[in-house]
mmCIF file of C-alpha atoms in Angstrom:
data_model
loop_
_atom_site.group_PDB
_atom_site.id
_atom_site.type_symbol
_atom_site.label_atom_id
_atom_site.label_comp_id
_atom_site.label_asym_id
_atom_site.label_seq_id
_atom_site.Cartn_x
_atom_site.Cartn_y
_atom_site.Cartn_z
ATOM 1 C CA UNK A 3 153.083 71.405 21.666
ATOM 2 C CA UNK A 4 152.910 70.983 25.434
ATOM 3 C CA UNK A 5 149.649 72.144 27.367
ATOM 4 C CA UNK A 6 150.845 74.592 30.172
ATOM 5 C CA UNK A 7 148.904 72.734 32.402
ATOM 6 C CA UNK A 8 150.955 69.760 31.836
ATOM 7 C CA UNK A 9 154.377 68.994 33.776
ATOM 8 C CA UNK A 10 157.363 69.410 30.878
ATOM 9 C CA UNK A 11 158.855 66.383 32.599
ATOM 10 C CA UNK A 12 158.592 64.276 35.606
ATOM 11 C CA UNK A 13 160.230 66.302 37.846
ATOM 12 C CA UNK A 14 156.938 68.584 37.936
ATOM 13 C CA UNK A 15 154.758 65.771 38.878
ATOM 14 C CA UNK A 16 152.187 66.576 41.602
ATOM 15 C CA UNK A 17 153.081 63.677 44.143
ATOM 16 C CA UNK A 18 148.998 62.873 45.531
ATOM 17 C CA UNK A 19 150.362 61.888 49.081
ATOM 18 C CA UNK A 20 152.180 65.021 49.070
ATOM 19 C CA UNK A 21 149.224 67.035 47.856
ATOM 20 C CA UNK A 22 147.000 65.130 50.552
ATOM 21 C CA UNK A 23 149.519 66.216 53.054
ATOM 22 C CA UNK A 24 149.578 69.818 51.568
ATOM 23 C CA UNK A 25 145.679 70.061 52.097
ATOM 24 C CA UNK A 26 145.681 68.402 55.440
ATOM 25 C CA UNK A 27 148.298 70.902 56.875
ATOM 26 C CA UNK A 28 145.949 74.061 55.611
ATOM 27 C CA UNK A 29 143.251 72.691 56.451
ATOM 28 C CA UNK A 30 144.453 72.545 60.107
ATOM 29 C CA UNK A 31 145.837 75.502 60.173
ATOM 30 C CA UNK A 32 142.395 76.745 58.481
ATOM 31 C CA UNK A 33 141.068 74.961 61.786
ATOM 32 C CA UNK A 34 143.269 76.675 64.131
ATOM 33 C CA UNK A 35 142.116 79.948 64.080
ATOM 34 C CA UNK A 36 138.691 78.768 65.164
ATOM 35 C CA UNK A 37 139.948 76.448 67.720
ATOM 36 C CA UNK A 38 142.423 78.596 69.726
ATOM 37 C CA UNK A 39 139.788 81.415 70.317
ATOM 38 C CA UNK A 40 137.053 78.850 70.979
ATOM 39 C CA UNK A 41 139.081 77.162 73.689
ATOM 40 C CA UNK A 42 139.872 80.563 75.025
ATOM 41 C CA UNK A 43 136.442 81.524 75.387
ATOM 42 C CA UNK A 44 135.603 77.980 76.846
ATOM 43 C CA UNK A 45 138.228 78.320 79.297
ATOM 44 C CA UNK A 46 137.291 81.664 80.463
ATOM 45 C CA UNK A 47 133.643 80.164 81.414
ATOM 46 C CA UNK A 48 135.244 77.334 83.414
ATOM 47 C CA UNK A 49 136.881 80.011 85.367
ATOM 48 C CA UNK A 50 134.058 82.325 85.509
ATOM 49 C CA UNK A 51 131.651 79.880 86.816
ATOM 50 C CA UNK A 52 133.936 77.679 89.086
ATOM 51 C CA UNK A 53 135.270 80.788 91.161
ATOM 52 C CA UNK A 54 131.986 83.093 90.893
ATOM 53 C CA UNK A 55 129.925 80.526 91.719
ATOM 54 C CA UNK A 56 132.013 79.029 94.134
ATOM 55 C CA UNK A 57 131.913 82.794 96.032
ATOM 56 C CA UNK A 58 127.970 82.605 96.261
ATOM 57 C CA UNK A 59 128.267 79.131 97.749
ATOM 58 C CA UNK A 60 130.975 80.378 100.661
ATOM 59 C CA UNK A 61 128.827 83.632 101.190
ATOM 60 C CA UNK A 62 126.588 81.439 103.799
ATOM 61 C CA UNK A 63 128.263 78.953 106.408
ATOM 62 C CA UNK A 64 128.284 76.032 103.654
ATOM 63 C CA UNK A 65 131.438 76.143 103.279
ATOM 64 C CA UNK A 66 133.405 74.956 106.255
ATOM 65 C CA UNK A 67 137.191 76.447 105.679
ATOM 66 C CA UNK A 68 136.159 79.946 105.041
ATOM 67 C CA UNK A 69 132.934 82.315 104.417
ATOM 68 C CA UNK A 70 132.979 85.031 101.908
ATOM 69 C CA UNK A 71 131.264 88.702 102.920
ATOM 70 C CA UNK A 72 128.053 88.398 100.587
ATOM 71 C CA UNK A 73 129.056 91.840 98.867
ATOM 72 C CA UNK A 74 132.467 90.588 98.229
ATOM 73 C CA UNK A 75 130.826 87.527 96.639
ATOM 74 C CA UNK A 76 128.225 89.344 94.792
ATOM 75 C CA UNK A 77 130.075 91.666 93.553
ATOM 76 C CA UNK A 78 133.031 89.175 92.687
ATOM 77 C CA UNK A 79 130.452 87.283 90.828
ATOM 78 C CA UNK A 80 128.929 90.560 88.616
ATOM 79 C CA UNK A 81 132.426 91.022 87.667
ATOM 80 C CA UNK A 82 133.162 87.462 86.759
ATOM 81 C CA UNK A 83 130.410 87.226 84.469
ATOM 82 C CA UNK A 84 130.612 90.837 82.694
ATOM 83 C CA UNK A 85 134.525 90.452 82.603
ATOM 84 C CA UNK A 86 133.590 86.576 80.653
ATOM 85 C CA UNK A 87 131.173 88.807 78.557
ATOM 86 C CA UNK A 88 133.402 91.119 76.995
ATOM 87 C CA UNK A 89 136.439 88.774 76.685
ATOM 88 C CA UNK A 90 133.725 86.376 74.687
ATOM 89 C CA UNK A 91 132.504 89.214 72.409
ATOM 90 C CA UNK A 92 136.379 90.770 71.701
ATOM 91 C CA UNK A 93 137.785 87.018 71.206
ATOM 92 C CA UNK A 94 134.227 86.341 68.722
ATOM 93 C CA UNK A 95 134.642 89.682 66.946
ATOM 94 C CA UNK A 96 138.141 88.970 66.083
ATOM 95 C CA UNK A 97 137.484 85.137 64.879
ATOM 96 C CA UNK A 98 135.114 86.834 62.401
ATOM 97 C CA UNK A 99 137.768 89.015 60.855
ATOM 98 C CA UNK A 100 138.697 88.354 57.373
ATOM 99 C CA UNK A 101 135.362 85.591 57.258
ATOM 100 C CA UNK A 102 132.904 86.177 54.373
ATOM 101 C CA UNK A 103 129.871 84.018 52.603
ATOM 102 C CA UNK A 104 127.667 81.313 55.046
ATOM 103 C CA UNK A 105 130.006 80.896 58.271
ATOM 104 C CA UNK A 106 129.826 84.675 58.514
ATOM 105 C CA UNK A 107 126.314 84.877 58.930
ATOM 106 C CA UNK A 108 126.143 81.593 61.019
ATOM 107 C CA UNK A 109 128.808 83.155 63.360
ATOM 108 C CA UNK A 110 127.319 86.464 63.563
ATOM 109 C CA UNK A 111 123.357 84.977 64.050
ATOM 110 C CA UNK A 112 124.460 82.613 66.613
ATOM 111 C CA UNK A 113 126.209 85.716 68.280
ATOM 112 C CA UNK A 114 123.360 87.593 68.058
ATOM 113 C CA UNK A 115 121.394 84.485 69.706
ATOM 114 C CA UNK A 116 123.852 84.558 72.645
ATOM 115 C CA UNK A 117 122.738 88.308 73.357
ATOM 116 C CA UNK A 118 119.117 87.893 72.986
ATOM 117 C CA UNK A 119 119.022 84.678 75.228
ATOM 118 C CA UNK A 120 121.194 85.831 78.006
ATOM 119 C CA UNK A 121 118.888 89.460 78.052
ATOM 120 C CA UNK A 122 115.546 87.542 77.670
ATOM 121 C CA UNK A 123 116.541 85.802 81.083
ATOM 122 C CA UNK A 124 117.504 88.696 82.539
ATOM 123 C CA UNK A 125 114.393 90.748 81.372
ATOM 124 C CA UNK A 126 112.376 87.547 82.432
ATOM 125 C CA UNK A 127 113.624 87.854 86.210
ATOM 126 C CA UNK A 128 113.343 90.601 86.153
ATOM 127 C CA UNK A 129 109.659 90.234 85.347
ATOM 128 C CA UNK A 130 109.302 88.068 88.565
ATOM 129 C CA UNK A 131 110.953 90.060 90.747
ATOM 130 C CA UNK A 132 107.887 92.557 90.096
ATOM 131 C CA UNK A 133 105.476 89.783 90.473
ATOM 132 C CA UNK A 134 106.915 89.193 94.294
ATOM 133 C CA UNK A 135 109.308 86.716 93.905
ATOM 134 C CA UNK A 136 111.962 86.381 97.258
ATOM 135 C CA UNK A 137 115.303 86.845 97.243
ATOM 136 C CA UNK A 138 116.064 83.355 98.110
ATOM 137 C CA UNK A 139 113.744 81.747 95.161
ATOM 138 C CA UNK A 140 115.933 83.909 92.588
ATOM 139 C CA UNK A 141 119.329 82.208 93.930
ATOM 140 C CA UNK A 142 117.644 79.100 92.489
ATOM 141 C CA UNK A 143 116.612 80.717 89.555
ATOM 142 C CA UNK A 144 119.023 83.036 87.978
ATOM 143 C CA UNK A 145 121.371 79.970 87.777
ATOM 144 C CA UNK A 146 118.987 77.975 86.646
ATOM 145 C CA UNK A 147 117.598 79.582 83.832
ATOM 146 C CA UNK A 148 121.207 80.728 82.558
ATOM 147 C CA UNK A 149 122.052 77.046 82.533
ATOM 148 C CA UNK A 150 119.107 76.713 80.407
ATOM 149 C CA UNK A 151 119.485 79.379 78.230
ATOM 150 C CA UNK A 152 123.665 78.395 77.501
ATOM 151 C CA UNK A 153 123.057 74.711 77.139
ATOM 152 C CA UNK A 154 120.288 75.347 74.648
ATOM 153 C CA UNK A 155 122.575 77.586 73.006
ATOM 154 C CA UNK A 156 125.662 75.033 72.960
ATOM 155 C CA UNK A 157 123.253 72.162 71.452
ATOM 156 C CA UNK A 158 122.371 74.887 68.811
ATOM 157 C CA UNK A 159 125.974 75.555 67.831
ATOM 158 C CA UNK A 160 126.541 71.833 67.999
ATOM 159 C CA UNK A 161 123.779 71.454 65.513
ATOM 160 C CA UNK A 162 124.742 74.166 63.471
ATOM 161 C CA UNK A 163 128.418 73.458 62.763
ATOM 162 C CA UNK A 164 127.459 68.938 63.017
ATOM 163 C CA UNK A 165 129.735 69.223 66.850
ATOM 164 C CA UNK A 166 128.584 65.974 68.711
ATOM 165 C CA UNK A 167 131.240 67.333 71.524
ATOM 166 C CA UNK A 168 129.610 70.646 71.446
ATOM 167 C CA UNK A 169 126.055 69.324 71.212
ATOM 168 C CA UNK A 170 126.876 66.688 74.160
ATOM 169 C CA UNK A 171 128.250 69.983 76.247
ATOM 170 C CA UNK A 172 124.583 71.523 75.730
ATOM 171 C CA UNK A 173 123.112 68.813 76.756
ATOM 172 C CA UNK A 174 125.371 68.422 80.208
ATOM 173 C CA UNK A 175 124.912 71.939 81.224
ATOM 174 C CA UNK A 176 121.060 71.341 80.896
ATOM 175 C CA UNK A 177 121.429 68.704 83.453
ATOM 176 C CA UNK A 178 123.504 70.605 85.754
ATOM 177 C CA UNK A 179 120.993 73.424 85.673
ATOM 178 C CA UNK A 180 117.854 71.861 85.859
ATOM 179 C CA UNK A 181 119.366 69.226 88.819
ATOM 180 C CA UNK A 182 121.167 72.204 90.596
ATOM 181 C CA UNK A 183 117.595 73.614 92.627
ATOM 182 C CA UNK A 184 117.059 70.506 94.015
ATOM 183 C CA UNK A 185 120.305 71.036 96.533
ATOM 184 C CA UNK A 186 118.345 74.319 97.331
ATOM 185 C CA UNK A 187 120.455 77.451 97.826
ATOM 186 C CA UNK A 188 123.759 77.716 98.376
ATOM 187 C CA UNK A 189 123.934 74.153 97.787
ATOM 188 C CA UNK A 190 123.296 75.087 94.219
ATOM 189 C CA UNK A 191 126.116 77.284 93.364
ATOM 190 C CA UNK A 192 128.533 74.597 94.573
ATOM 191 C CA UNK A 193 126.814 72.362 92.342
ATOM 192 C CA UNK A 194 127.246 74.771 89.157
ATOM 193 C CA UNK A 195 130.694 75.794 90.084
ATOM 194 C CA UNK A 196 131.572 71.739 90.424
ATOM 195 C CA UNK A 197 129.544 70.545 87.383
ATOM 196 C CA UNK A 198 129.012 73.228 85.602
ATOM 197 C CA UNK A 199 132.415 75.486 85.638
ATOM 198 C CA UNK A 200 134.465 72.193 86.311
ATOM 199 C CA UNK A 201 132.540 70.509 82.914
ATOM 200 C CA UNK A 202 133.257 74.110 80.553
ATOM 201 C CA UNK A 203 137.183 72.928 82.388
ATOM 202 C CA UNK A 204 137.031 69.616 80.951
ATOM 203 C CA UNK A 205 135.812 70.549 77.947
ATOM 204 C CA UNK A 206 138.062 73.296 77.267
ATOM 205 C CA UNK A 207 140.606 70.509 77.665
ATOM 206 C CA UNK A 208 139.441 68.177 75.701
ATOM 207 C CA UNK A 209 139.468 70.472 73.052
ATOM 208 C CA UNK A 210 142.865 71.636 73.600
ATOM 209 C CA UNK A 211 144.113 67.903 73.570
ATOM 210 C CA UNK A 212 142.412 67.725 70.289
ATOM 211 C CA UNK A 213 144.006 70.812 68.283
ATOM 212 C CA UNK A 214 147.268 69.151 69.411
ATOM 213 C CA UNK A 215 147.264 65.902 68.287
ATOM 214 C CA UNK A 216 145.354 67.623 65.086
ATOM 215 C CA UNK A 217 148.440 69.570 65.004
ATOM 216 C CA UNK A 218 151.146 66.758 65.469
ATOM 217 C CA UNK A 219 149.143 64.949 62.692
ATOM 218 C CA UNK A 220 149.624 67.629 60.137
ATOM 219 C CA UNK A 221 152.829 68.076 60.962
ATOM 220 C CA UNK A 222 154.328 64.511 60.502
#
């Protein structure tokens, strides 16, 4: 009597390489529904920060083609970072759809993390502002402790999920932050919207290049 888990003949023989293929192609397209949005998100930054903080630089006389009405650029730059906000949250929320057990708690604690760091800087300048601090001093440190508070972020996520890429991204926008004030203000901004907005840019693309060669793999 033949087991029903055995082939009747050798016509129904599971070929390995083709079963090695099999898995490979799910398993990137598994792969691709965290990559797309990710990039998304990534490249949504680059923009964010290259333009808004490329405003805030051309508000003053820095920048010798053209100057930028301070409201314009404030407000250009509020918008920028709300608008890269809710894009991030609607793009996260939907990568979570359909995601049960561990990476749904990861995904949703590290979201969580993202809130409570960007509102503990926020509550924390706030904080100074009462204790007297200028005007000018906070263009120094807004960017610089939102640099701090994202890179730390990135080299969690990079732990979290084992992403040297991500981990190394952390640990660039640290730098940029931290080595930003010492240009003073506006030289800063053009140093985040260079560094920092042009390295989410690179990244973005590095990751893009990735998913398609991924892709081509599974597909050969």
């Amino acid at each position: 009597m033949t087991s029903p888990m055995e082939p009747t003949d050798g016509s129904d023989a599971l070929d390995p390489a083709a079963m090695l293929a099999l898995q490979e192609r799910q398993a990137s397209r598994v792969d691709d529904i965290f990559t797309r949005p990710t990039i998304a998100i990534v490249y949504i930054w680059g923009v964010a920060w290259t333009v808004g903080f490329l405003a805030l630089w051309s508000a003053s006389d820095e920048n010798p083609w053209f100057t930028t009405p301070p409201t314009v650029a404030g407000w250009l730059f509020g918008i920028l970072m709300v608008g890269g906000i809710v894009s991030s949250s609607i793009i996260g929320s939907r990568i979570s759809r359909g995601i049960q057990g561990a990476q749904q708690v990861q995904g949703t604690m590290y979201g969580i993390a993202w809130a409570i760091g960007c509102t503990a800087a926020a509550v924390l300048g706030g904080a100074l502002f009462s204790a007297g601090m200028a005007p000018e001093l906070s263009a120094i440190f807004y960017p610089a402790i939102y640099s701090l508070v994202v890179g730390l972020l990135y080299l969690a996520g990079g732990a979290v999920w084992r992403d040297r890429v991500m981990y190394g991204m952390g640990i660039w926008i640290i730098v940029v932050g931290m080595a930003a004030p010492f240009f003073g203000s506006p030289g800063n901004a053009l140093i985040m919207a260079i560094a920092g907005g042009g390295g989410f840019l690179v990244y973005a693309t590095f990751l893009e290049a990735t998913r398609r060669r991924r892709a081509h793999r599974s597909a050969v």
